[in-house]
XYZ file of C-alpha atoms in Angstrom:
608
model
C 130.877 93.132 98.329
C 127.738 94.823 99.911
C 127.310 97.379 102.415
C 125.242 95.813 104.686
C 122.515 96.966 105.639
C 120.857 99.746 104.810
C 120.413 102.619 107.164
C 117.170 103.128 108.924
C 116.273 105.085 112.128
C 114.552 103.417 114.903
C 113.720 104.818 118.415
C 115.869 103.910 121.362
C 115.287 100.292 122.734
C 115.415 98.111 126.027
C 113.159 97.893 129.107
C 112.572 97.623 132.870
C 112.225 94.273 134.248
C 110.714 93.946 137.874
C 110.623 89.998 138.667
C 108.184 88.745 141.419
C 108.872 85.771 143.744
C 105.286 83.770 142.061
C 107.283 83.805 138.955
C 105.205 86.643 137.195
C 107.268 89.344 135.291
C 106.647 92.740 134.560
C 108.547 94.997 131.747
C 107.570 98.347 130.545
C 109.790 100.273 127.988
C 112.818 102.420 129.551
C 111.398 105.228 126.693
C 108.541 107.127 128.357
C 105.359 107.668 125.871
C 105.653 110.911 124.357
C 102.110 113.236 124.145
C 99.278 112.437 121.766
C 96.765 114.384 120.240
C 93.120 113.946 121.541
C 91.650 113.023 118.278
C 93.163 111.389 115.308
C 91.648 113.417 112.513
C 94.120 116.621 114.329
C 96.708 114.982 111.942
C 94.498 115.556 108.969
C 94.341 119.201 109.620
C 97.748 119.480 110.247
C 98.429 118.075 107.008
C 95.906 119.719 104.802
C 97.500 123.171 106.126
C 101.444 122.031 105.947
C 101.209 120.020 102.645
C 97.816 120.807 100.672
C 98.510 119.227 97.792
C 100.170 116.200 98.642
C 99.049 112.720 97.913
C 97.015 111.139 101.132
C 95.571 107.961 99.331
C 95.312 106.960 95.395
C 94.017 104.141 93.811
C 93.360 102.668 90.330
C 90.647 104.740 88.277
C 88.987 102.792 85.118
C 91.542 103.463 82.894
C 94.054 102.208 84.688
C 95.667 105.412 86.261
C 96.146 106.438 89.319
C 93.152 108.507 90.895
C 94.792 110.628 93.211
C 93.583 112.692 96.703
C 95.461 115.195 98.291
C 95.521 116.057 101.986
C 93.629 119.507 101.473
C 90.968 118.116 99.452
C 90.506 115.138 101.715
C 89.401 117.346 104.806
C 87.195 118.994 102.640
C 85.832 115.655 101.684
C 85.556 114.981 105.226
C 83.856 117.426 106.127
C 81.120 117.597 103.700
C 80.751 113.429 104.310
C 80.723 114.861 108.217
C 77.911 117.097 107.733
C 75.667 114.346 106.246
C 76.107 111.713 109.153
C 75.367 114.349 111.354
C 72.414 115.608 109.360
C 71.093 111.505 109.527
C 71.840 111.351 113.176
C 74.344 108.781 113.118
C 75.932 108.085 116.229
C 77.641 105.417 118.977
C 74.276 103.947 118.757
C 73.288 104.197 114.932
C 76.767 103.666 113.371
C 78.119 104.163 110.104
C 78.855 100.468 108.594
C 80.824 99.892 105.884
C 80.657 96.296 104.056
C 82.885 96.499 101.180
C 86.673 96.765 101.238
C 89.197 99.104 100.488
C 88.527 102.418 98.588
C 88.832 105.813 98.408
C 84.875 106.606 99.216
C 85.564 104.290 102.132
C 88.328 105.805 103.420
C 86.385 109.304 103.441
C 83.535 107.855 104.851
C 85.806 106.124 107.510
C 87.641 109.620 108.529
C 84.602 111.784 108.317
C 82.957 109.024 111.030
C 85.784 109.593 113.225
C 85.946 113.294 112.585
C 82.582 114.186 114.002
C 82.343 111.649 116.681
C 80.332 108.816 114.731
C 81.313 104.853 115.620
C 82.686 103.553 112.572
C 82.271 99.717 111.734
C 84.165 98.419 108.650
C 83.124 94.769 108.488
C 85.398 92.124 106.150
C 83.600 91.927 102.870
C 84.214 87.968 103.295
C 81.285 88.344 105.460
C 79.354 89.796 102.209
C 80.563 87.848 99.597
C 82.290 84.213 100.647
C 80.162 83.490 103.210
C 77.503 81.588 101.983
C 74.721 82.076 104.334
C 75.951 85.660 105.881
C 75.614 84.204 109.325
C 77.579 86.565 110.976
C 77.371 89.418 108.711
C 73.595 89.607 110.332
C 75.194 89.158 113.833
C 76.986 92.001 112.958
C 74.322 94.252 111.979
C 71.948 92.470 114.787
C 74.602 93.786 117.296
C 75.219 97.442 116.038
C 72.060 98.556 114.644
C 73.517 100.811 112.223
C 71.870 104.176 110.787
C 73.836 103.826 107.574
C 75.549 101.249 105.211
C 77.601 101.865 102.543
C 78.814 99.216 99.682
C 81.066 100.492 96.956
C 78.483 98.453 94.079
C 74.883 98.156 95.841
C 74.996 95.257 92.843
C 77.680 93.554 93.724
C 76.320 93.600 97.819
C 72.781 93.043 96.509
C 72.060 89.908 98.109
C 74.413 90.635 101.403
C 72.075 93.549 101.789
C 68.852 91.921 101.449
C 69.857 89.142 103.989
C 70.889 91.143 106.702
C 70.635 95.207 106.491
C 66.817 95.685 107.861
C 64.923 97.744 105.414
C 64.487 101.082 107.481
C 68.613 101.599 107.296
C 69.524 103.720 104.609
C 71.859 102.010 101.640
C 74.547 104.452 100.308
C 76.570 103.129 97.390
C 79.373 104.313 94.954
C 77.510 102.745 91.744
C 74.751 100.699 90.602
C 71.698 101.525 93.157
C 69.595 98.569 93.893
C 66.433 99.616 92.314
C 63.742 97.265 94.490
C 65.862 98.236 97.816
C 66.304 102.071 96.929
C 69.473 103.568 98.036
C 71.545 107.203 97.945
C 74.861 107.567 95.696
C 78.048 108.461 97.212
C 78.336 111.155 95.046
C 75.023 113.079 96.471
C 76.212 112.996 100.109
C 79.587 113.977 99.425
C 78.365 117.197 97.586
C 76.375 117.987 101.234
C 77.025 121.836 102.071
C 78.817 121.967 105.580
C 77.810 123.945 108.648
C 79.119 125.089 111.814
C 78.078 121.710 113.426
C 80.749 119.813 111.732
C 83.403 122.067 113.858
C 80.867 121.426 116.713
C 80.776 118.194 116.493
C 84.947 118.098 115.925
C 85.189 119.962 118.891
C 83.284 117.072 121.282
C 85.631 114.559 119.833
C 87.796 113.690 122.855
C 90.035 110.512 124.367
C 87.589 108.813 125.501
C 85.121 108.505 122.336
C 84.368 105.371 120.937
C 86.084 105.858 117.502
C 85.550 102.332 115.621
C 84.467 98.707 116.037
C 86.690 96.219 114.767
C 85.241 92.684 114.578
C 87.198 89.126 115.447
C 86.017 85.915 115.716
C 88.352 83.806 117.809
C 87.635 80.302 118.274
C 84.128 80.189 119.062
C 83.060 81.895 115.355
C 80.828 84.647 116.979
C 82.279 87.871 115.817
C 83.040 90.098 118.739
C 83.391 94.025 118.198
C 86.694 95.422 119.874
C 86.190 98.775 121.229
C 88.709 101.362 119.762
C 88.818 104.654 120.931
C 90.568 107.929 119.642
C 92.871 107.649 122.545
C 93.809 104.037 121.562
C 94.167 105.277 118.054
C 96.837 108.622 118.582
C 98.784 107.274 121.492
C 99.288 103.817 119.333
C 100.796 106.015 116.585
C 102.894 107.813 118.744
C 104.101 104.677 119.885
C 105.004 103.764 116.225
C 106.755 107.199 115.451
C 108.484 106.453 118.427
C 109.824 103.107 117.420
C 109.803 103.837 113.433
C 111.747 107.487 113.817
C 112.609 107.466 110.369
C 108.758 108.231 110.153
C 109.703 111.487 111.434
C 112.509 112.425 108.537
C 110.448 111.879 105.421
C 107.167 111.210 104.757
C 106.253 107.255 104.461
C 105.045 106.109 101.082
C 103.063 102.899 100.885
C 101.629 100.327 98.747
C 98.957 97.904 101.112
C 96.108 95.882 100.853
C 96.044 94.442 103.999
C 92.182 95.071 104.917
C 90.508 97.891 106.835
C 88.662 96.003 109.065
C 91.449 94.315 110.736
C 93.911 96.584 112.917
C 96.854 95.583 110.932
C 95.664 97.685 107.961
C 92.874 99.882 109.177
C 94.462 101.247 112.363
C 98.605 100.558 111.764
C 98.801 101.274 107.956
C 96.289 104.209 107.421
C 96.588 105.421 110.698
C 100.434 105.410 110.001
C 100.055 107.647 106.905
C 97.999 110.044 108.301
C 99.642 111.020 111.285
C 103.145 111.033 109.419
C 101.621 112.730 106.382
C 102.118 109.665 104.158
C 100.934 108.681 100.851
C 99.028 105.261 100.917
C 98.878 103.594 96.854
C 95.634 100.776 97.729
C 96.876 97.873 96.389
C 94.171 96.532 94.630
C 95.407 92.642 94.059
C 96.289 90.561 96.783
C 99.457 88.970 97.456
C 97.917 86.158 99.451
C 95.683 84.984 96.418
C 94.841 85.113 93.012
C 95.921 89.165 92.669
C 98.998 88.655 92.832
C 99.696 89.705 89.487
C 98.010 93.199 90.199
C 100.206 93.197 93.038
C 103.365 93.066 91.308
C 102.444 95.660 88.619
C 101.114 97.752 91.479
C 104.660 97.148 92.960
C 106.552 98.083 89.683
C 105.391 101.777 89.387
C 105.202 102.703 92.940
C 108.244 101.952 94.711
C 107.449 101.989 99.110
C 109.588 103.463 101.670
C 108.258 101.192 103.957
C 106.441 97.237 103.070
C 103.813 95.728 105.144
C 102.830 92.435 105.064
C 101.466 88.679 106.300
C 103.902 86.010 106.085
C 101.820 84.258 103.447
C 101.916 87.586 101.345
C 106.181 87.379 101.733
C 105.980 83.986 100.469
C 104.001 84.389 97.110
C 105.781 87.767 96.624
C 109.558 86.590 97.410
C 109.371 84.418 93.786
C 108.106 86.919 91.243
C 111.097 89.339 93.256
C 113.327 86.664 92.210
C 111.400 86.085 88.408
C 110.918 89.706 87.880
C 113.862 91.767 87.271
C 111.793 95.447 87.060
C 109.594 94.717 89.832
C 112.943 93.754 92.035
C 114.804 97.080 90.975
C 111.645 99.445 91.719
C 110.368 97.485 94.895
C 114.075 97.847 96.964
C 114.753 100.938 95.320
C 114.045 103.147 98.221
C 112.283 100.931 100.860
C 114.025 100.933 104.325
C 111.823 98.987 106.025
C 110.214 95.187 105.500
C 107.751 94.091 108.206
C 105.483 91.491 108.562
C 102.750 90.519 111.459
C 100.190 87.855 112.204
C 102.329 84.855 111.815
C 105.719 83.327 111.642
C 108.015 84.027 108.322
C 109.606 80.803 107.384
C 113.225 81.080 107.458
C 113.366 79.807 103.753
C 111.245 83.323 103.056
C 113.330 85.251 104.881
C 116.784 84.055 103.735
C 115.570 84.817 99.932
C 114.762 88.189 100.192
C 117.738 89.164 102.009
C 119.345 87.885 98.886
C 117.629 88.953 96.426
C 118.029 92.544 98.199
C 122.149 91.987 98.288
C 121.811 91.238 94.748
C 119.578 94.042 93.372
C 120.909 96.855 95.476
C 123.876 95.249 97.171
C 122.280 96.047 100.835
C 120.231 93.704 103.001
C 116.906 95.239 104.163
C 115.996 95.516 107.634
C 113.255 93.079 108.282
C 111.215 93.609 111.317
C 108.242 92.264 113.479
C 106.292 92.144 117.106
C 103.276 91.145 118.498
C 100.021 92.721 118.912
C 96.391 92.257 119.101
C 92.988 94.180 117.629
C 92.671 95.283 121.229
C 95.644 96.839 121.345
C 95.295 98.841 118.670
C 97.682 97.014 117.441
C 101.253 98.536 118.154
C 102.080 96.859 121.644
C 105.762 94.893 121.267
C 108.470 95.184 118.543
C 111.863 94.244 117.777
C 114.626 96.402 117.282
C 117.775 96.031 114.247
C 119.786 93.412 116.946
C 116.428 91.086 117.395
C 115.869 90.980 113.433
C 115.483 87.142 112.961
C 112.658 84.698 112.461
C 110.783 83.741 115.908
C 111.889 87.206 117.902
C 109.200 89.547 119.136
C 110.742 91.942 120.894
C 110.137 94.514 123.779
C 107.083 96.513 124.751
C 107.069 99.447 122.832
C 106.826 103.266 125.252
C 103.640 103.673 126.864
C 102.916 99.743 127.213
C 103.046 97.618 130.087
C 103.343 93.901 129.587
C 102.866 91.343 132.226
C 103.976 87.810 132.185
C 102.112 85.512 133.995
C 102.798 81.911 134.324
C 100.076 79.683 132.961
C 100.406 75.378 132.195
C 104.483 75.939 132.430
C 104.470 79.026 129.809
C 104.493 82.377 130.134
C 101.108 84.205 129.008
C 101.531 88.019 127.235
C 99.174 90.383 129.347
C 99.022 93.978 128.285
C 97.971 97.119 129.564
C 98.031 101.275 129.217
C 96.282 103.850 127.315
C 96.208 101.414 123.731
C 94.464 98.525 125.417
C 90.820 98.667 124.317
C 88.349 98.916 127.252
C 86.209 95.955 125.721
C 83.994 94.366 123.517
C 80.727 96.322 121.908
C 77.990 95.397 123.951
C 79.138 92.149 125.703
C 80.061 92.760 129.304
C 80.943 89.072 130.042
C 83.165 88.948 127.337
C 85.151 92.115 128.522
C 84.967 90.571 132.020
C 86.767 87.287 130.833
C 89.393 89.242 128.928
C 91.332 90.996 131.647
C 92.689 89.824 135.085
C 92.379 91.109 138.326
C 95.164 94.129 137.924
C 93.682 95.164 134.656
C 95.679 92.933 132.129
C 94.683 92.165 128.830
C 95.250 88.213 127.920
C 96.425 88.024 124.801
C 96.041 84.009 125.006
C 99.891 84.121 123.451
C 102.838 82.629 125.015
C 106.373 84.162 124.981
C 109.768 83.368 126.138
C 112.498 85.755 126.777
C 115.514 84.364 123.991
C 118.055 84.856 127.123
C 116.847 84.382 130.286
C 119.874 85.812 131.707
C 119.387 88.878 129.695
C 115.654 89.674 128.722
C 117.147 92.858 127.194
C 117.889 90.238 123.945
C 114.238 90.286 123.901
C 111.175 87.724 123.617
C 110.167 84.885 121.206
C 106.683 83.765 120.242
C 105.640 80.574 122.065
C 102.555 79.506 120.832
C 98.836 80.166 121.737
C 97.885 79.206 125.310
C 94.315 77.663 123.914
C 96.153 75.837 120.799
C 98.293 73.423 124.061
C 97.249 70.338 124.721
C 98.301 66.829 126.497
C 98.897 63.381 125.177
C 97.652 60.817 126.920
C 100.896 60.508 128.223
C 100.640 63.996 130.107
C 103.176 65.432 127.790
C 102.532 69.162 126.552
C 102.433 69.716 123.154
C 103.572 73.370 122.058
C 101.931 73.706 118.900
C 103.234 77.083 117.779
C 106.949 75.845 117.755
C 105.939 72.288 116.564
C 103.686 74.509 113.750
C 106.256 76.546 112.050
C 109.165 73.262 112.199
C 106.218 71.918 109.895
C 106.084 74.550 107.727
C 109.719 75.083 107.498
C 110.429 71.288 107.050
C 107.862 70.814 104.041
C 108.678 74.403 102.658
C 107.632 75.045 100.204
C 104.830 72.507 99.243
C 103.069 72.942 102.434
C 100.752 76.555 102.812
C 100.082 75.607 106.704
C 99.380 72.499 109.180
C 96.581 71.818 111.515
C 98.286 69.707 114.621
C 95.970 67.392 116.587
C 96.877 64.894 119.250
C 95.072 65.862 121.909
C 94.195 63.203 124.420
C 96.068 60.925 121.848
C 99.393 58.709 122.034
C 101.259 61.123 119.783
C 100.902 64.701 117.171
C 99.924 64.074 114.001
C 99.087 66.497 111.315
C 95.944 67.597 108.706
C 97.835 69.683 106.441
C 97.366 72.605 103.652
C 99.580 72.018 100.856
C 100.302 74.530 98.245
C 98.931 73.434 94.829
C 101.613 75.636 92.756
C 104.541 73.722 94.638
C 103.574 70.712 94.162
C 102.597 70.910 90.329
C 106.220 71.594 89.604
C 106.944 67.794 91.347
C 105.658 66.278 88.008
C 105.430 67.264 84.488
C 101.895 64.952 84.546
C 100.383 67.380 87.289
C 101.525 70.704 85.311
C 97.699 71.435 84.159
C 96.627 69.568 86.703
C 93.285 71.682 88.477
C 91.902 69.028 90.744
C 93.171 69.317 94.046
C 92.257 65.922 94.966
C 93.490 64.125 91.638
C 96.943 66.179 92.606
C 96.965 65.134 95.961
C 96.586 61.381 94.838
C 99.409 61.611 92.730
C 102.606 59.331 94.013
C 104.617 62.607 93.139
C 103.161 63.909 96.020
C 102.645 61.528 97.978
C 106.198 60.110 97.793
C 107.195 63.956 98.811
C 105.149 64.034 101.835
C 106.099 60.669 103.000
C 109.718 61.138 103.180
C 109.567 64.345 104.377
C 106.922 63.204 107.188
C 110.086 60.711 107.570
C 112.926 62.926 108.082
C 111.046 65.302 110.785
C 110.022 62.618 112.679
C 113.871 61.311 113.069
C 114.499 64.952 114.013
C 112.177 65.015 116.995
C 113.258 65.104 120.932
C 110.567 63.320 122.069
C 107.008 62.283 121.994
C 105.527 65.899 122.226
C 107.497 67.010 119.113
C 107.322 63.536 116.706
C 104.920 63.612 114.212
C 104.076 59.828 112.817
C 100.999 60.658 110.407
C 99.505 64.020 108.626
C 96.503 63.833 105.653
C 96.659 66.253 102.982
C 93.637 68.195 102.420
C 91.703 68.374 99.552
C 88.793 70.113 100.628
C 89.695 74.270 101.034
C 88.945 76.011 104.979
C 85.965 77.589 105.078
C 84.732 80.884 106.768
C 81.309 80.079 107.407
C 83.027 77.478 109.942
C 85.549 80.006 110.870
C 87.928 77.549 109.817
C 89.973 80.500 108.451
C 89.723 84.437 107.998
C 89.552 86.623 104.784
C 93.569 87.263 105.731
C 94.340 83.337 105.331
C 94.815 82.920 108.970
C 94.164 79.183 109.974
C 91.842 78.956 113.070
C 93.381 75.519 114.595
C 90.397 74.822 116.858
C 87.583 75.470 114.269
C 89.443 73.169 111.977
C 90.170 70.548 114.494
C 86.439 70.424 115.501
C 84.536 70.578 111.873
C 87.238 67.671 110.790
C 86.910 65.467 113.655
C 86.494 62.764 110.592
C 89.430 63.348 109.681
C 90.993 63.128 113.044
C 89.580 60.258 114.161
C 91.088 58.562 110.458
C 94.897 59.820 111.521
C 94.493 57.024 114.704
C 92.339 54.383 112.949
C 94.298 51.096 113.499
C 94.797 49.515 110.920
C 95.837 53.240 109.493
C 93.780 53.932 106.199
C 95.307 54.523 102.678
């Protein structure tokens, strides 16, 4: 028999509900916000004088070790890296930008930014090297003119540079200098003697300073910096040491590769380490692609207190758990935690690793989630261990307010305190449009309370407010619930769906299907690489059809019945934001570039 599950310390829970007559609801936590430091790099020092020689961050060397940095030597590094911005005259205007992705040079470079009061931009290296005609990596750089730019291999970033740093900004790499462009070796500014102005410059840090730019796209594919300041930064990881207390017992170790330059990774993750003296293993594969294998052997020698990841991550991970007998004993040997953010976890997903956790260690594992946003730094609501199923949200973590405000028969998520950014980087209409007349942040998400008798049960994700739309019949279609019954439904052959209908009789679907999954329906398609020839197949086909079948005889009603899908066979591409380096699926991009497509799923006759 198992024990259940196994013991983890979270904060206290519940919150203060003030209902108005217009049908708007307000909740704040019943936990007050504890203090917060006025600059996030006080954590570093704190650490470097309490536990020198412990491991901050580590990553694979050449050989295949792990190249280690401690705490101690980390503010040195950061201090040395300080002096040099300072001695360039980087600032809020001339920024330090950083193009390639995770690293140990860019995690020093990152820190020392923040340390002596320098905006810090880490932009997704998608931007660099998938995007095909760095469109918005110049939009970038057009909009932050910065005084520096550092790539890890000035090779590898060669032509990324050439099409969109302007020649006067200085190029500092970690290897192979780009001889025609010129530019300065990590190595030389990280051997720069400090001076007093380093302590100076510390010493101006405050609340209130812009700390980093993280970029988002939304819908409209123009990347948008979100403000972050250092008081956004602290008070959001007091909020998590709140929440998370077992934070406080031991220090966290993690292995993560979720990206610096989104706030799931940058700001959560490293931030999380560093004010809870952590150790953070870069995990240099990538569980939502082709490194997966890198991931698992990354995942057999270091074994987490605490996982991180996307649901797509969870998915590919959950069957080498179940292959891989060594990677299942080392990876729930000592982790208390499992969370995942920026999308629903299929049920399916869920389900396994709560057994394959009973069976390795004879405990289930406390999974977790919430909802947040890139302006929010991103800690903002969060379940507790009696909300721990698929769909819940949670509560508004200490220190946030959340508003609900009624909008097209659904209740929008509006947030605000001391973690909500104060806008976007340079584009005052955009900040305008953002907030509401007491201040709100609209997160464009709709939630539900699971009990409307007791919100104390908490809230469930209800879709995006933008992703809505009418049939013709004036029926709402709630694509986020309508969404993940797809994806659950066709688990696990289908990766995600695209739902259109709008303006149309009835849903139908443009769907992602997941090439592994579907290999295994036929010995004929076991080598097969063509995604089209495999799509063609009546394997497939067959699979789809029935299944397209059975949810339709499911449905409640017109808003919820599904009659037709196509199966992709062309990938989503970032140039037309049709998706992000993470895997996220941008509905509305996709709807719009495959209008073709759309138009074909209510062609009468229907076509083949």
């Amino acid at each position: 028999m198992g024990r259940g599950v196994r013991d983890v310390r979270l904060g206290p829970t519940g919150a203060l509900v003030d209902r108005r007559d217009d049908g708007t609801i307000y909740l704040c936590a019943r936990e007050p916000l504890a203090c917060y430091p006025e600059r996030l790099t006080e954590r570093l020092i704190h650490w470097a004088e309490t536990a020198p020689d412990r491991t901050f961050i580590a990553e694979r060397d050449q050989s295949g070790g792990w190249r280690r940095v401690g705490y101690a030597q980390t503010l040195a590094s950061v201090r040395a890296l300080g002096q040099a911005l300072l001695d360039r005259g980087l600032s809020a205007d001339r920024p330090l930008a950083i193009l390639s992705g995770n690293d140990i040079e860019h995690a020093l470079l990152g820190l020392a930014a923040l340390h002596v009061g320098v905006l810090y931009v880490p932009i997704s290296p998608a931007y660099s090297l998938v995007s095909e005609d760095h469109a918005k990596l110049r939009q970038v750089i057009d909009l932050i003119t910065p005084g520096l730019v550092f790539a890890t291999s000035g090779k590898v970033f060669r032509g990324a540079i050439e099409a969109a740093v302007p020649a006067r900004t200085e190029i500092v790499v970690s290897r192979d200098p780009v001889s025609d462009r010129g530019a300065t070796l990590f190595s030389d500014i990280a051997a720069t003697a400090t001076t007093n102005a380093v302590e100076a410059a510390y010493q101006n840090v405050g609340p209130d300073t812009v700390a980093k730019l993280l970029f988002t796209s939304g819908s409209t594919g123009q990347p948008k910096g979100v403000i972050n300041t250092q008081r956004m930064l602290c008070c959001n990881q007091v909020m998590l040491r709140t929440v998370l207390a077992f934070m406080q017992d031991e220090p966290p170790v993690i292995v993560d590769w979720l990206p610096w330059h989104h706030t799931f990774g940058g700001n959560h993750n490293v931030g999380l380490m560093l004010y809870n003296g952590g150790s953070l293993y870069i995990d240099d594969g990538r569980p939502i692609g082709e490194g997966l294998d890198r991931t698992v052997r990354n995942l057999t020698e270091i074994a987490p207190t605490v996982y991180f990841n996307v649901p797509k991550g969870w998915e590919m991970l959950v069957g080498r758990l179940r292959a891989d007998i060594a990677l299942r004993r080392t990876f729930f040997s000592r982790v208390r935690l499992l969370f995942y953010s920026g999308a629903g976890l299929a049920q399916y997903v869920w389900d396994e690793l709560d057994t394959l956790a009973r069976e390795t260690c004879g405990e289930s594992i406390l999974m977790l989630t919430g909802l947040g946003a890139t302006e929010s730094a991103p800690f903002a609501i969060c379940c507790s261990k009696d909300m721990s199923r698929s769909g819940a949200i949670g509560l508004p973590v200490p220190g946030v307010e959340l508003k609900l405000a009624p909008v097209d028969g659904k209740l929008e998520a509006r947030l605000r305190g001391p973690s909500i950014t104060p806008g976007y980087w340079r584009r005052d209409d955009l900040t305008r449009d953002a907030f509401d007349g007491e201040g709100f942040y609209r997160m464009g998400d709709a939630v539900r309370f699971i009990d409307d008798k007791d919100p104390q049960k908490g809230l469930v994700f209800d879709g995006r407010i933008a992703e809505d739309f009418k049939l013709t019949t004036g029926t709402w279609v709630s694509v986020g619930p309508l969404r993940n019954r797809f994806i659950a439904h066709f688990a696990p052959y289908s990766q995600d769906v695209v739902i259109a209908g709008r303006d149309r009789s009835h849903p139908s679907a443009l769907v992602l299907v997941d090439p592994d999954s579907c290999r295994a329906l036929h010995p004929d398609l076991a080598n097969e690489t063509s995604l089209k020839a495999l799509l063609a197949h009546s394997a497939v086909r067959d699979l789809f059809r029935d299944r397209l079948s059975s949810l339709a005889k499911q449905a409640t009603g017109s808003s919820n019945r599904i009659v037709a899908a196509i199966l992709l066979d062309q990938p989503p591409s970032i140039d037309a934001n049709e998706i992000t380096d993470k895997g996220s699926i941008n509905q509305r991009a996709m709807l719009e570039s495959r209008s073709g497509l759309v138009d074909e799923l209510y062609s009468e006759p229907p076509s083949s």
